[in-house]
Amino acid sequence: VDKYRRKHAAWTISNEFGPFDGRTWFNTAHQGPLPRPALAALEEAVTMKLNPHRIEDRLFMDVPTACRNALARLIHASADDVVIGNSASYGLHLIANGFPWKHKDEVLVADKDFPATVMPWLNQETRGVTVRYVRPADEVLQPSDLKAAISPSTRLFCASWVNPFCGARLDIAALGRLCRELGVWCVINASQAIGARELDLSQTPVDAVISCGYKWLCGPYGTGFAWIAPGLRGKLLPTQAYWLPMLWGRGGCLRHYKLRQDLGARAFDVFGTADFFDLMPWTAAVQYINRIGIEKIEKHNDDLAAIFRAQLDPKHFIRRSPRDPQQQSAIVVFSHRNTNRNRAIWSELSNVGIDVALREGNLRAAFHLFNSRAEVEQTLELLSSAVQKNR
Ligand SMILES: Cc1ncc(COP(=O)(O)O)c(C=O)c1O
């Protein structure tokens, strides 16, 4: 174990996490851990609440602004287009509930996508909207599949950039380009990608990108954001009028009831935007990720996933993740050849201190910046012995 700990320290790109009770956390696809700079920010938020005189009025604006700026920097976008939410579902519902649907409008979603990416649209069926599932001809959804599915009624396409059930990564630039050509709005749920994959929204032709903040962005549970391009945002019906941003900077008169139209994306922020306990550590986590640089994190994670994929013993295991490197991600989904044995293997790994996920009957390993090559190698060895034990 000491040998692995020493190797781990040498083979990770961040020592600002852990020590996870001495365990190996290969489950960022479920929950990302908080880095130490975020803990310091959380402690500051707690100190403020213990001593409320420290909660200065300006913080109700400054704290969300710092968060918005950090997120905007991460995705190469304008902070004016970033909505602060509390989940991925919040951003998806903003669009689903605010879109000016007409009877018989159609939404296309990817077959076998995560429920959060599908349900907000299903909920519009009472407004006359139809949801149709696009099935890929091959392993992963391609622009040709989407092109074949788009009909004159199609208004919007929504899919997860990286699918948590198989780790497949879509070519969102190509899908977005097609949507733009055919006059269909393109909405991407990037919850399993943002924080682990480079995204330059100044170069990517999509209309909205939504993410939770508590996985690859390493924030607390209860964080999330939505980037909504002005074109799509302008179409959304104003479903909320939150008094705080409406009155902010209006000279202190709290009985000024006139609604304002100049808030941009802020008009869509979740209520209680300056949620100090969540936003302060999350902002520190995103700033920390920005300091390291997504390019470096992406390479580190992809390298670990590649080693894992390459060394997974094909005698015993089948990969559920795609073969094409362009469609792979930092999530590797695999199964014992006898699927019934996955639970016992998962439990065996857990008993020796390695946390992977068991999802839809498969095993899932997710690799992030605090993981190391030593952990991957150790896990591969322990997987072999788990297979021997569970014969
Ligand atoms: C693709 C995807 N979207 C969204 C979520 C979570 O959504 P929410 O933040 O709304 O709970 C998950 C969590 O597993 C996910 O894998």
Short mmCIF file of C-alpha atoms in Angstrom, two decimals, residues 64-261:
data_model
loop_
_atom_site.label_atom_id
_atom_site.label_comp_id
_atom_site.label_asym_id
_atom_site.label_seq_id
_atom_site.Cartn_x
_atom_site.Cartn_y
_atom_site.Cartn_z
CA PRO A 64 -22.54 34.94 -7.86
CA THR A 65 -20.49 37.29 -10.06
CA ALA A 66 -17.24 35.56 -9.11
CA CYS A 67 -18.86 32.20 -9.85
CA ARG A 68 -20.22 33.35 -13.21
CA ASN A 69 -16.82 34.76 -14.18
CA ALA A 70 -14.99 31.55 -13.27
CA LEU A 71 -17.48 29.47 -15.29
CA ALA A 72 -17.32 31.85 -18.26
CA ARG A 73 -13.54 31.59 -18.29
CA LEU A 74 -13.75 27.80 -18.17
CA ILE A 75 -15.95 27.55 -21.27
CA HIS A 76 -14.63 30.58 -23.21
CA ALA A 77 -17.93 32.41 -23.07
CA SER A 78 -19.30 35.71 -21.88
CA ALA A 79 -20.35 35.82 -18.22
CA ASP A 80 -23.47 37.69 -19.43
CA ASP A 81 -24.74 34.41 -20.90
CA VAL A 82 -24.18 32.24 -17.81
CA VAL A 83 -27.12 31.34 -15.57
CA ILE A 84 -26.34 30.16 -12.04
CA GLY A 85 -28.42 27.09 -11.21
CA ASN A 86 -28.44 24.34 -8.60
CA SER A 87 -28.33 21.27 -10.86
CA ALA A 88 -28.32 20.25 -14.50
CA SER A 89 -32.07 19.80 -14.28
CA TYR A 90 -32.56 23.46 -13.38
CA GLY A 91 -31.01 24.70 -16.65
CA LEU A 92 -32.79 22.09 -18.77
CA HIS A 93 -36.13 22.99 -17.19
CA LEU A 94 -35.55 26.69 -17.83
CA ILE A 95 -35.44 25.96 -21.53
CA ALA A 96 -38.14 23.30 -21.56
CA ASN A 97 -40.58 25.41 -19.52
CA GLY A 98 -39.72 28.72 -21.17
CA PHE A 99 -39.67 27.69 -24.84
CA PRO A 100 -42.67 29.05 -26.80
CA TRP A 101 -43.92 25.63 -27.92
CA LYS A 102 -46.64 25.27 -30.50
CA HIS A 103 -48.96 22.30 -30.76
CA LYS A 104 -47.20 19.35 -32.49
CA ASP A 105 -43.71 20.75 -32.04
CA GLU A 106 -41.18 17.99 -31.73
CA VAL A 107 -38.08 17.49 -29.56
CA LEU A 108 -35.46 14.91 -30.49
CA VAL A 109 -33.44 13.22 -27.77
CA ALA A 110 -30.80 10.50 -27.93
CA ASP A 111 -31.96 6.98 -27.26
CA LYS A 112 -30.62 5.58 -23.93
CA ASP A 113 -29.65 9.01 -22.65
CA PHE A 114 -29.62 9.94 -18.95
CA PRO A 115 -33.15 10.69 -17.61
CA ALA A 116 -32.30 14.30 -16.65
CA THR A 117 -31.70 15.01 -20.35
CA VAL A 118 -35.04 13.52 -21.42
CA MET A 119 -37.64 14.20 -18.73
CA PRO A 120 -37.91 18.02 -18.95
CA TRP A 121 -39.07 17.60 -22.57
CA LEU A 122 -41.44 14.73 -21.78
CA ASN A 123 -43.04 17.07 -19.29
CA GLN A 124 -43.98 19.36 -22.20
CA GLU A 125 -46.21 16.70 -23.76
CA THR A 126 -49.17 18.28 -21.93
CA ARG A 127 -48.44 21.39 -24.04
CA GLY A 128 -48.74 19.39 -27.27
CA VAL A 129 -45.02 18.64 -27.69
CA THR A 130 -43.88 15.26 -28.98
CA VAL A 131 -40.59 13.71 -27.85
CA ARG A 132 -38.89 11.32 -30.23
CA TYR A 133 -35.83 9.15 -29.54
CA VAL A 134 -33.04 9.06 -32.11
CA ARG A 135 -31.40 5.65 -32.36
CA PRO A 136 -27.85 5.51 -33.73
CA ALA A 137 -27.22 3.27 -36.73
CA ASP A 138 -23.87 2.31 -35.16
CA GLU A 139 -22.57 2.48 -31.58
CA VAL A 140 -22.80 6.25 -31.03
CA LEU A 141 -25.19 8.91 -32.34
CA GLN A 142 -23.81 10.66 -35.43
CA PRO A 143 -24.97 13.73 -37.37
CA SER A 144 -26.25 11.37 -40.09
CA ASP A 145 -28.58 9.72 -37.53
CA LEU A 146 -29.86 13.09 -36.41
CA LYS A 147 -30.26 14.33 -39.98
CA ALA A 148 -32.38 11.30 -40.84
CA ALA A 149 -34.56 11.89 -37.77
CA ILE A 150 -35.19 15.62 -38.13
CA SER A 151 -38.66 16.38 -39.48
CA PRO A 152 -40.40 19.68 -40.37
CA SER A 153 -41.84 19.66 -36.80
CA THR A 154 -38.47 19.35 -35.06
CA ARG A 155 -37.74 22.45 -32.98
CA LEU A 156 -35.02 21.26 -30.65
CA PHE A 157 -32.45 18.53 -30.15
CA CYS A 158 -31.10 17.72 -26.69
CA ALA A 159 -28.44 15.18 -25.72
CA SER A 160 -25.75 14.49 -23.14
CA TRP A 161 -22.27 15.22 -24.44
CA VAL A 162 -20.94 12.20 -22.51
CA ASN A 163 -23.36 9.41 -21.65
CA PRO A 164 -22.90 8.15 -18.06
CA PHE A 165 -24.20 4.66 -18.88
CA CYS A 166 -21.55 3.85 -21.50
CA GLY A 167 -19.06 6.75 -21.48
CA ALA A 168 -19.74 7.56 -25.16
CA ARG A 169 -18.88 11.11 -26.21
CA LEU A 170 -20.86 12.85 -28.94
CA ASP A 171 -19.35 15.16 -31.53
CA ILE A 172 -21.30 18.17 -30.29
CA ALA A 173 -19.70 20.58 -32.77
CA ALA A 174 -20.85 18.47 -35.73
CA LEU A 175 -24.31 17.90 -34.26
CA GLY A 176 -24.63 21.60 -33.48
CA ARG A 177 -23.56 22.56 -37.00
CA LEU A 178 -26.21 20.28 -38.47
CA CYS A 179 -28.87 21.70 -36.16
CA ARG A 180 -27.91 25.22 -37.19
CA GLU A 181 -28.13 24.33 -40.89
CA LEU A 182 -31.59 22.84 -40.40
CA GLY A 183 -32.97 25.51 -38.05
CA VAL A 184 -33.15 23.28 -34.95
CA TRP A 185 -32.04 24.50 -31.50
CA CYS A 186 -29.22 22.41 -30.06
CA VAL A 187 -29.11 21.95 -26.27
CA ILE A 188 -26.27 19.96 -24.69
CA ASN A 189 -26.14 18.47 -21.21
CA ALA A 190 -22.42 18.54 -20.43
CA SER A 191 -22.63 17.26 -16.84
CA GLN A 192 -20.26 14.36 -17.55
CA ALA A 193 -17.80 16.45 -19.52
CA ILE A 194 -17.39 20.01 -18.22
CA GLY A 195 -14.35 20.08 -15.95
CA ALA A 196 -12.79 17.17 -17.83
CA ARG A 197 -13.08 18.29 -21.47
CA GLU A 198 -12.03 21.43 -23.19
CA LEU A 199 -15.01 23.45 -24.46
CA ASP A 200 -14.61 26.67 -26.39
CA LEU A 201 -18.08 28.09 -26.83
CA SER A 202 -16.76 30.86 -29.03
CA GLN A 203 -16.04 28.08 -31.59
CA THR A 204 -18.80 25.54 -30.89
CA PRO A 205 -22.11 26.09 -32.72
CA VAL A 206 -24.57 25.01 -30.02
CA ASP A 207 -27.34 27.07 -28.41
CA ALA A 208 -27.16 25.97 -24.79
CA VAL A 209 -24.80 24.01 -22.57
CA ILE A 210 -25.98 22.87 -19.18
CA SER A 211 -24.10 21.15 -16.40
CA CYS A 212 -24.31 20.20 -12.79
CA GLY A 213 -21.41 21.46 -10.68
CA TYR A 214 -20.82 18.59 -8.31
CA LYS A 215 -19.19 16.02 -10.58
CA TRP A 216 -16.20 17.00 -12.77
CA LEU A 217 -16.34 20.59 -11.49
CA CYS A 218 -15.81 19.31 -7.93
CA GLY A 219 -18.37 21.60 -6.30
CA PRO A 220 -20.87 20.77 -3.55
CA TYR A 221 -24.09 18.94 -4.41
CA GLY A 222 -26.69 21.59 -5.24
CA THR A 223 -24.63 23.47 -7.83
CA GLY A 224 -25.03 23.81 -11.59
CA PHE A 225 -25.14 26.29 -14.42
CA ALA A 226 -26.56 26.92 -17.87
CA TRP A 227 -24.94 28.81 -20.70
CA ILE A 228 -27.73 29.95 -23.00
CA ALA A 229 -26.83 31.81 -26.19
CA PRO A 230 -28.64 35.16 -26.53
CA GLY A 231 -30.56 33.88 -29.61
CA LEU A 232 -32.24 31.07 -27.68
CA ARG A 233 -32.51 33.05 -24.45
CA GLY A 234 -34.41 35.78 -26.26
CA LYS A 235 -37.06 33.23 -27.25
CA LEU A 236 -37.70 32.01 -23.69
CA LEU A 237 -40.79 33.25 -21.91
CA PRO A 238 -39.97 34.98 -18.62
CA THR A 239 -41.09 32.29 -16.20
CA GLN A 240 -39.68 34.05 -13.13
CA ALA A 241 -39.14 37.54 -11.74
CA TYR A 242 -36.75 37.30 -8.82
CA TRP A 243 -36.86 40.45 -6.70
CA LEU A 244 -33.17 40.52 -5.78
CA PRO A 245 -31.57 41.03 -9.22
CA MET A 246 -34.61 43.10 -10.27
CA LEU A 247 -33.91 45.62 -7.49
CA TRP A 248 -30.13 45.40 -7.33
CA GLY A 249 -28.45 48.74 -7.97
CA ARG A 250 -31.75 50.64 -8.03
CA GLY A 251 -30.84 53.05 -5.25
CA GLY A 252 -32.00 50.99 -2.30
CA CYS A 253 -35.77 51.51 -2.66
CA LEU A 254 -37.26 48.07 -1.99
CA ARG A 255 -40.77 49.04 -3.04
CA HIS A 256 -39.87 49.63 -6.62
CA TYR A 257 -42.04 47.06 -8.38
CA LYS A 258 -41.20 47.73 -11.99
CA LEU A 259 -39.79 44.67 -13.77
CA ARG A 260 -36.56 45.22 -15.64
CA GLN A 261 -35.56 43.67 -18.95
#
